[in-house]
Amino acid sequence: MTEADADLRAASETAVRQCLDLQPDESLVVVTDDKRERIGEALYEVASEVTDDATIVRYPPGNQHGEEPPAPVAAAMQACDAFLAPTTKSLSHTRARGDACDAGARGATLPGITEEVFVTGLDADYDAIYDHSAAMLDAVGDADELRVTTEKGTDITFVRGDREWLADTGAIAEAGSFSNLPAGEIFLSPASATGTYVVDGTMMPHGLLDEGQELRFEVEDGYVTEISDDDIREQVEAAAEEVGRDAYNLAEIGIGTNVGVTDLVGSVLLDEKAAGTVHIAIGDDAGIGGDTDAPLHLDGIIREPTVYADGEEVDLPQP
């Protein structure tokens, strides 16, 4: 076994045995695509050592984060006890994933995962991630308003309404539970938001932004009204041809709680978990407590934010 294969196996052991806590009498489906096959096969190999009822399904990569997978893939996710989904495009905010969890399946999506991020992100202290997430929920969970500012020009206020903050800690042992892997964030689908946010960390399709590169978004009454970047604007406009104004929905505010992520690497999956950062997303929020269906979910990571809960500054976890 090569060193790279050994690293993939160790990360797979963490995902299957620690995070998922797969049992011998359970069924598991690994959902992957043609570009993430090695990670899918590593997870399948470890799962097959735990249970005789492990399956792997593979399909061509989707075109957009949040796009629904083929119907047979969705059916497999809904029929199993547990699933792991290392895919090029995110299944986190799809009806397929939501329906699977509603049916009692538990699992994790690994959207846009690379072998480097898989190995790095699963080499983490998940007990510490849980504790930092719980502390952040205590700090912001009951606030009616959350304000985020930065020296780069971010100044945006989110209204919680009747929505609830959720935590992504990597603990997915309970039926119906769900997490991203790598994990480490708390997040809210706000009832509304107004202001400006400036992404200076990571956002697709750019990946890790260059020093001084900034993406500016104007938000009014819960909808993005201006996008400074042509590539991102074109993605949202394309989605709007299908779902109209819902494509511009301000979908999420999230706070990273993974103190093991010390540097942004250009992977949204990992970078949005980095302690001391905030991320804001456009598009679909139906999978995270909202009511907007859209064929995209675009996260942008913001460095060095200051966060206020009902006017009181909140201490963020730091790497």
Short mmCIF file of C-alpha atoms in Angstrom, two decimals:
data_model
loop_
_atom_site.label_atom_id
_atom_site.label_comp_id
_atom_site.label_asym_id
_atom_site.label_seq_id
_atom_site.Cartn_x
_atom_site.Cartn_y
_atom_site.Cartn_z
CA MET A 1 0.00 0.00 0.00
CA THR A 2 1.37 3.40 -0.99
CA GLU A 3 1.54 6.29 1.48
CA ALA A 4 -1.28 8.04 -0.39
CA ASP A 5 -3.47 4.93 -0.17
CA ALA A 6 -2.69 4.61 3.55
CA ASP A 7 -3.70 8.25 4.11
CA LEU A 8 -6.98 7.71 2.24
CA ARG A 9 -7.68 4.63 4.32
CA ALA A 10 -6.99 6.45 7.61
CA ALA A 11 -9.37 9.26 6.66
CA SER A 12 -11.97 6.70 5.60
CA GLU A 13 -11.65 4.94 8.95
CA THR A 14 -12.44 8.23 10.72
CA ALA A 15 -15.48 8.85 8.51
CA VAL A 16 -16.94 5.35 8.69
CA ARG A 17 -16.07 4.23 12.21
CA GLN A 18 -15.91 7.46 14.26
CA CYS A 19 -18.21 9.98 12.59
CA LEU A 20 -20.79 7.59 11.15
CA ASP A 21 -20.31 4.85 13.78
CA LEU A 22 -21.40 2.26 11.22
CA GLN A 23 -22.61 -1.03 12.73
CA PRO A 24 -22.33 -4.57 11.26
CA ASP A 25 -26.11 -4.97 10.88
CA GLU A 26 -26.54 -1.72 8.92
CA SER A 27 -26.63 -0.95 5.20
CA LEU A 28 -24.44 1.78 3.74
CA VAL A 29 -24.37 3.42 0.32
CA VAL A 30 -21.35 5.32 -0.97
CA VAL A 31 -22.44 7.85 -3.60
CA THR A 32 -19.63 9.13 -5.78
CA ASP A 33 -18.88 10.29 -9.31
CA ASP A 34 -16.28 9.73 -11.98
CA LYS A 35 -13.94 12.40 -10.60
CA ARG A 36 -14.03 11.27 -6.95
CA GLU A 37 -13.80 7.52 -7.50
CA ARG A 38 -10.65 6.93 -5.43
CA ILE A 39 -12.18 8.51 -2.34
CA GLY A 40 -15.43 6.63 -2.91
CA GLU A 41 -13.60 3.33 -3.26
CA ALA A 42 -11.57 3.96 -0.08
CA LEU A 43 -14.77 4.61 1.89
CA TYR A 44 -16.44 1.55 0.37
CA GLU A 45 -13.47 -0.65 1.28
CA VAL A 46 -13.56 0.36 4.95
CA ALA A 47 -17.36 0.12 5.11
CA SER A 48 -17.21 -3.38 3.58
CA GLU A 49 -15.03 -4.46 6.48
CA VAL A 50 -17.71 -3.33 8.92
CA THR A 51 -20.87 -4.56 7.17
CA ASP A 52 -21.75 -7.07 4.45
CA ASP A 53 -24.41 -4.65 3.19
CA ALA A 54 -22.26 -1.94 1.62
CA THR A 55 -22.88 -0.59 -1.89
CA ILE A 56 -21.17 1.98 -4.08
CA VAL A 57 -23.00 3.93 -6.82
CA ARG A 58 -21.28 6.21 -9.30
CA TYR A 59 -22.60 8.69 -11.82
CA PRO A 60 -21.22 11.49 -14.02
CA PRO A 61 -20.45 14.72 -12.13
CA GLY A 62 -23.29 17.22 -11.93
CA ASN A 63 -23.18 20.65 -13.50
CA GLN A 64 -23.97 22.75 -10.42
CA HIS A 65 -23.86 22.53 -6.64
CA GLY A 66 -27.32 21.64 -5.40
CA GLU A 67 -28.34 19.87 -8.60
CA GLU A 68 -30.40 16.73 -7.98
CA PRO A 69 -28.64 13.39 -8.61
CA PRO A 70 -30.16 10.76 -10.94
CA ALA A 71 -33.32 9.13 -9.61
CA PRO A 72 -31.68 5.71 -8.93
CA VAL A 73 -29.04 7.45 -6.77
CA ALA A 74 -31.72 9.27 -4.79
CA ALA A 75 -33.61 5.99 -4.31
CA ALA A 76 -30.47 4.25 -3.02
CA MET A 77 -29.84 7.04 -0.50
CA GLN A 78 -33.39 6.84 0.79
CA ALA A 79 -33.36 3.05 1.16
CA CYS A 80 -30.17 2.68 3.25
CA ASP A 81 -29.34 3.08 6.92
CA ALA A 82 -26.35 5.33 6.21
CA PHE A 83 -24.71 7.10 3.29
CA LEU A 84 -21.47 8.88 2.44
CA ALA A 85 -21.36 11.08 -0.65
CA PRO A 86 -17.95 12.25 -1.92
CA THR A 87 -18.99 14.10 -5.10
CA THR A 88 -17.71 16.88 -7.31
CA LYS A 89 -20.90 18.93 -6.94
CA SER A 90 -22.68 19.25 -3.62
CA LEU A 91 -25.64 17.04 -2.71
CA SER A 92 -26.01 18.75 0.69
CA HIS A 93 -28.93 20.97 -0.30
CA THR A 94 -30.76 18.55 -2.59
CA ARG A 95 -34.17 16.97 -2.10
CA ALA A 96 -32.46 13.59 -2.50
CA ARG A 97 -30.37 14.18 0.60
CA GLY A 98 -33.25 15.70 2.55
CA ASP A 99 -35.64 12.88 1.65
CA ALA A 100 -33.04 10.30 2.67
CA CYS A 101 -32.67 11.83 6.13
CA ASP A 102 -36.45 12.23 6.46
CA ALA A 103 -36.71 8.50 5.79
CA GLY A 104 -34.31 7.80 8.67
CA ALA A 105 -31.02 7.45 6.83
CA ARG A 106 -28.06 9.26 8.34
CA GLY A 107 -25.02 10.39 6.49
CA ALA A 108 -22.53 12.92 5.26
CA THR A 109 -21.88 14.71 2.01
CA LEU A 110 -18.33 15.57 0.98
CA PRO A 111 -18.96 18.14 -1.78
CA GLY A 112 -16.03 19.08 -3.99
CA ILE A 113 -13.76 16.89 -1.87
CA THR A 114 -10.18 16.35 -3.01
CA GLU A 115 -7.79 13.75 -1.70
CA GLU A 116 -5.75 16.48 0.03
CA VAL A 117 -8.81 17.98 1.74
CA PHE A 118 -10.14 14.52 2.62
CA VAL A 119 -6.91 13.52 4.33
CA THR A 120 -6.38 16.91 6.02
CA GLY A 121 -9.96 17.53 7.08
CA LEU A 122 -10.59 14.11 8.58
CA ASP A 123 -7.41 14.35 10.67
CA ALA A 124 -9.21 16.44 13.29
CA ASP A 125 -10.28 16.44 16.93
CA TYR A 126 -14.02 16.04 16.52
CA ASP A 127 -14.62 16.31 20.26
CA ALA A 128 -13.11 19.83 20.15
CA ILE A 129 -15.21 20.68 17.09
CA TYR A 130 -18.33 19.63 18.97
CA ASP A 131 -17.41 21.76 22.00
CA HIS A 132 -16.66 24.90 19.95
CA SER A 133 -19.89 24.47 18.00
CA ALA A 134 -21.90 24.13 21.21
CA ALA A 135 -20.29 27.28 22.61
CA MET A 136 -21.16 29.25 19.47
CA LEU A 137 -24.75 28.03 19.56
CA ASP A 138 -24.98 29.27 23.13
CA ALA A 139 -23.65 32.67 22.05
CA VAL A 140 -25.88 33.32 19.01
CA GLY A 141 -28.70 30.78 19.06
CA ASP A 142 -31.32 32.94 20.77
CA ALA A 143 -30.40 36.28 19.20
CA ASP A 144 -33.04 37.91 17.02
CA GLU A 145 -30.43 39.69 14.90
CA LEU A 146 -26.87 38.87 13.89
CA ARG A 147 -24.61 41.54 12.42
CA VAL A 148 -21.33 40.81 10.63
CA THR A 149 -18.73 43.47 9.81
CA THR A 150 -15.20 43.50 8.42
CA GLU A 151 -12.56 46.09 7.60
CA LYS A 152 -13.00 45.16 3.92
CA GLY A 153 -16.53 46.62 3.85
CA THR A 154 -18.84 43.88 5.06
CA ASP A 155 -21.74 45.22 7.10
CA ILE A 156 -24.79 42.99 6.95
CA THR A 157 -27.55 42.20 9.43
CA PHE A 158 -29.46 38.92 9.49
CA VAL A 159 -32.91 38.46 11.03
CA ARG A 160 -33.49 35.01 12.55
CA GLY A 161 -37.30 35.05 12.54
CA ASP A 162 -38.60 31.61 13.47
CA ARG A 163 -35.58 29.83 11.99
CA GLU A 164 -33.15 27.80 14.14
CA TRP A 165 -29.37 27.62 14.09
CA LEU A 166 -28.00 24.19 13.21
CA ALA A 167 -24.63 22.61 13.94
CA ASP A 168 -22.41 20.53 11.67
CA THR A 169 -20.04 18.69 14.00
CA GLY A 170 -19.32 15.41 12.23
CA ALA A 171 -21.39 13.45 14.76
CA ILE A 172 -23.78 11.43 12.60
CA ALA A 173 -24.59 8.37 14.68
CA GLU A 174 -28.30 9.14 15.15
CA ALA A 175 -30.94 8.10 12.62
CA GLY A 176 -31.79 10.95 10.27
CA SER A 177 -28.75 13.04 11.23
CA PHE A 178 -26.64 14.80 8.62
CA SER A 179 -23.27 16.49 8.38
CA ASN A 180 -20.70 17.68 5.92
CA LEU A 181 -17.31 16.07 6.18
CA PRO A 182 -14.92 17.63 6.97
CA ALA A 183 -17.12 19.21 9.64
CA GLY A 184 -17.09 22.22 11.93
CA GLU A 185 -19.67 24.99 11.61
CA ILE A 186 -22.93 26.36 12.90
CA PHE A 187 -25.32 27.86 10.36
CA LEU A 188 -28.68 29.53 9.92
CA SER A 189 -31.06 30.07 7.03
CA PRO A 190 -32.13 33.60 8.00
CA ALA A 191 -35.68 34.88 7.61
CA SER A 192 -34.20 38.02 6.04
CA ALA A 193 -31.00 40.01 5.64
CA THR A 194 -29.95 43.47 4.51
CA GLY A 195 -26.54 45.01 3.92
CA THR A 196 -23.26 44.40 2.12
CA TYR A 197 -20.86 41.49 2.31
CA VAL A 198 -17.40 41.25 0.81
CA VAL A 199 -15.90 37.82 0.19
CA ASP A 200 -12.11 37.81 0.51
CA GLY A 201 -11.45 34.14 1.23
CA THR A 202 -12.76 31.36 -0.99
CA MET A 203 -15.67 31.22 -3.43
CA MET A 204 -16.33 29.16 -6.51
CA PRO A 205 -15.67 29.23 -9.38
CA HIS A 206 -12.54 31.15 -8.31
CA GLY A 207 -11.34 29.00 -5.43
CA LEU A 208 -8.95 30.79 -3.07
CA LEU A 209 -8.99 34.49 -3.89
CA ASP A 210 -5.75 36.34 -4.52
CA GLU A 211 -4.58 38.91 -1.99
CA GLY A 212 -6.58 42.06 -2.60
CA GLN A 213 -9.22 40.26 -4.67
CA GLU A 214 -12.69 40.93 -3.30
CA LEU A 215 -16.20 39.91 -4.35
CA ARG A 216 -18.91 42.36 -3.29
CA PHE A 217 -22.60 41.57 -2.81
CA GLU A 218 -25.47 43.90 -1.97
CA VAL A 219 -28.46 42.41 -0.12
CA GLU A 220 -31.91 43.85 0.51
CA ASP A 221 -34.82 42.20 2.31
CA GLY A 222 -33.31 38.73 2.00
CA TYR A 223 -32.30 38.88 -1.67
CA VAL A 224 -29.00 39.64 -3.38
CA THR A 225 -29.50 42.72 -5.54
CA GLU A 226 -25.98 43.36 -6.87
CA ILE A 227 -23.03 41.04 -7.59
CA SER A 228 -19.67 42.58 -8.48
CA ASP A 229 -18.19 39.45 -10.09
CA ASP A 230 -19.19 38.53 -13.65
CA ASP A 231 -18.66 34.76 -13.28
CA ILE A 232 -20.77 34.45 -10.15
CA ARG A 233 -23.44 36.75 -11.56
CA GLU A 234 -23.69 34.54 -14.65
CA GLN A 235 -24.21 31.44 -12.48
CA VAL A 236 -27.01 33.10 -10.55
CA GLU A 237 -28.61 34.50 -13.70
CA ALA A 238 -28.59 31.03 -15.26
CA ALA A 239 -30.36 29.61 -12.21
CA ALA A 240 -32.82 32.50 -12.29
CA GLU A 241 -33.91 31.43 -15.77
CA GLU A 242 -35.21 28.27 -14.08
CA VAL A 243 -36.53 29.51 -10.72
CA GLY A 244 -36.71 33.29 -11.00
CA ARG A 245 -36.03 35.45 -7.96
CA ASP A 246 -35.37 32.42 -5.73
CA ALA A 247 -31.91 32.11 -7.29
CA TYR A 248 -30.99 35.39 -5.55
CA ASN A 249 -32.15 34.22 -2.12
CA LEU A 250 -29.75 35.01 0.75
CA ALA A 251 -29.65 31.42 1.90
CA GLU A 252 -27.21 31.04 4.78
CA ILE A 253 -25.00 32.63 7.38
CA GLY A 254 -22.44 30.25 8.86
CA ILE A 255 -19.66 30.46 11.45
CA GLY A 256 -16.62 28.15 11.27
CA THR A 257 -15.74 26.14 14.38
CA ASN A 258 -12.95 23.81 13.24
CA VAL A 259 -9.83 25.07 15.03
CA GLY A 260 -7.73 22.52 13.16
CA VAL A 261 -8.12 24.43 9.90
CA THR A 262 -5.32 26.97 10.18
CA ASP A 263 -5.15 28.17 6.56
CA LEU A 264 -7.63 28.55 3.72
CA VAL A 265 -6.74 26.22 0.86
CA GLY A 266 -9.32 27.07 -1.82
CA SER A 267 -11.80 24.31 -1.00
CA VAL A 268 -15.20 25.68 0.09
CA LEU A 269 -15.90 22.39 1.87
CA LEU A 270 -12.88 22.82 4.15
CA ASP A 271 -12.50 26.61 4.23
CA GLU A 272 -16.07 27.31 5.39
CA LYS A 273 -15.26 25.27 8.51
CA ALA A 274 -12.18 27.34 9.42
CA ALA A 275 -12.46 28.82 12.90
CA GLY A 276 -12.54 32.60 12.91
CA THR A 277 -14.33 32.87 9.56
CA VAL A 278 -17.90 33.50 8.45
CA HIS A 279 -19.51 32.28 5.25
CA ILE A 280 -22.60 33.55 3.45
CA ALA A 281 -24.45 31.67 0.72
CA ILE A 282 -26.81 32.48 -2.13
CA GLY A 283 -29.58 30.22 -3.46
CA ASP A 284 -31.14 27.10 -2.01
CA ASP A 285 -31.91 26.89 1.71
CA ALA A 286 -34.67 24.27 1.84
CA GLY A 287 -32.20 21.68 3.12
CA ILE A 288 -31.07 23.84 6.07
CA GLY A 289 -34.31 25.11 7.52
CA GLY A 290 -35.48 27.55 4.86
CA ASP A 291 -38.19 27.36 2.23
CA THR A 292 -36.43 28.27 -1.03
CA ASP A 293 -35.79 25.66 -3.72
CA ALA A 294 -33.05 26.70 -6.13
CA PRO A 295 -30.58 24.73 -8.29
CA LEU A 296 -27.53 26.35 -6.69
CA HIS A 297 -25.98 27.11 -3.30
CA LEU A 298 -22.94 29.39 -3.53
CA ASP A 299 -20.89 29.89 -0.35
CA GLY A 300 -18.40 32.72 0.06
CA ILE A 301 -15.89 32.70 2.94
CA ILE A 302 -15.10 35.95 4.74
CA ARG A 303 -11.88 36.41 6.71
CA GLU A 304 -11.52 38.18 10.07
CA PRO A 305 -15.16 39.10 10.69
CA THR A 306 -16.60 40.74 13.78
CA VAL A 307 -19.93 39.21 14.81
CA TYR A 308 -22.59 40.82 16.99
CA ALA A 309 -25.57 38.97 18.45
CA ASP A 310 -28.33 41.46 19.35
CA GLY A 311 -25.66 44.16 19.51
CA GLU A 312 -23.18 42.26 21.70
CA GLU A 313 -19.85 41.25 20.18
CA VAL A 314 -19.31 37.49 20.09
CA ASP A 315 -15.94 35.80 20.66
CA LEU A 316 -15.28 33.48 17.73
CA PRO A 317 -13.16 30.32 18.06
CA GLN A 318 -9.68 30.82 16.68
CA PRO A 319 -7.27 28.32 15.08
#
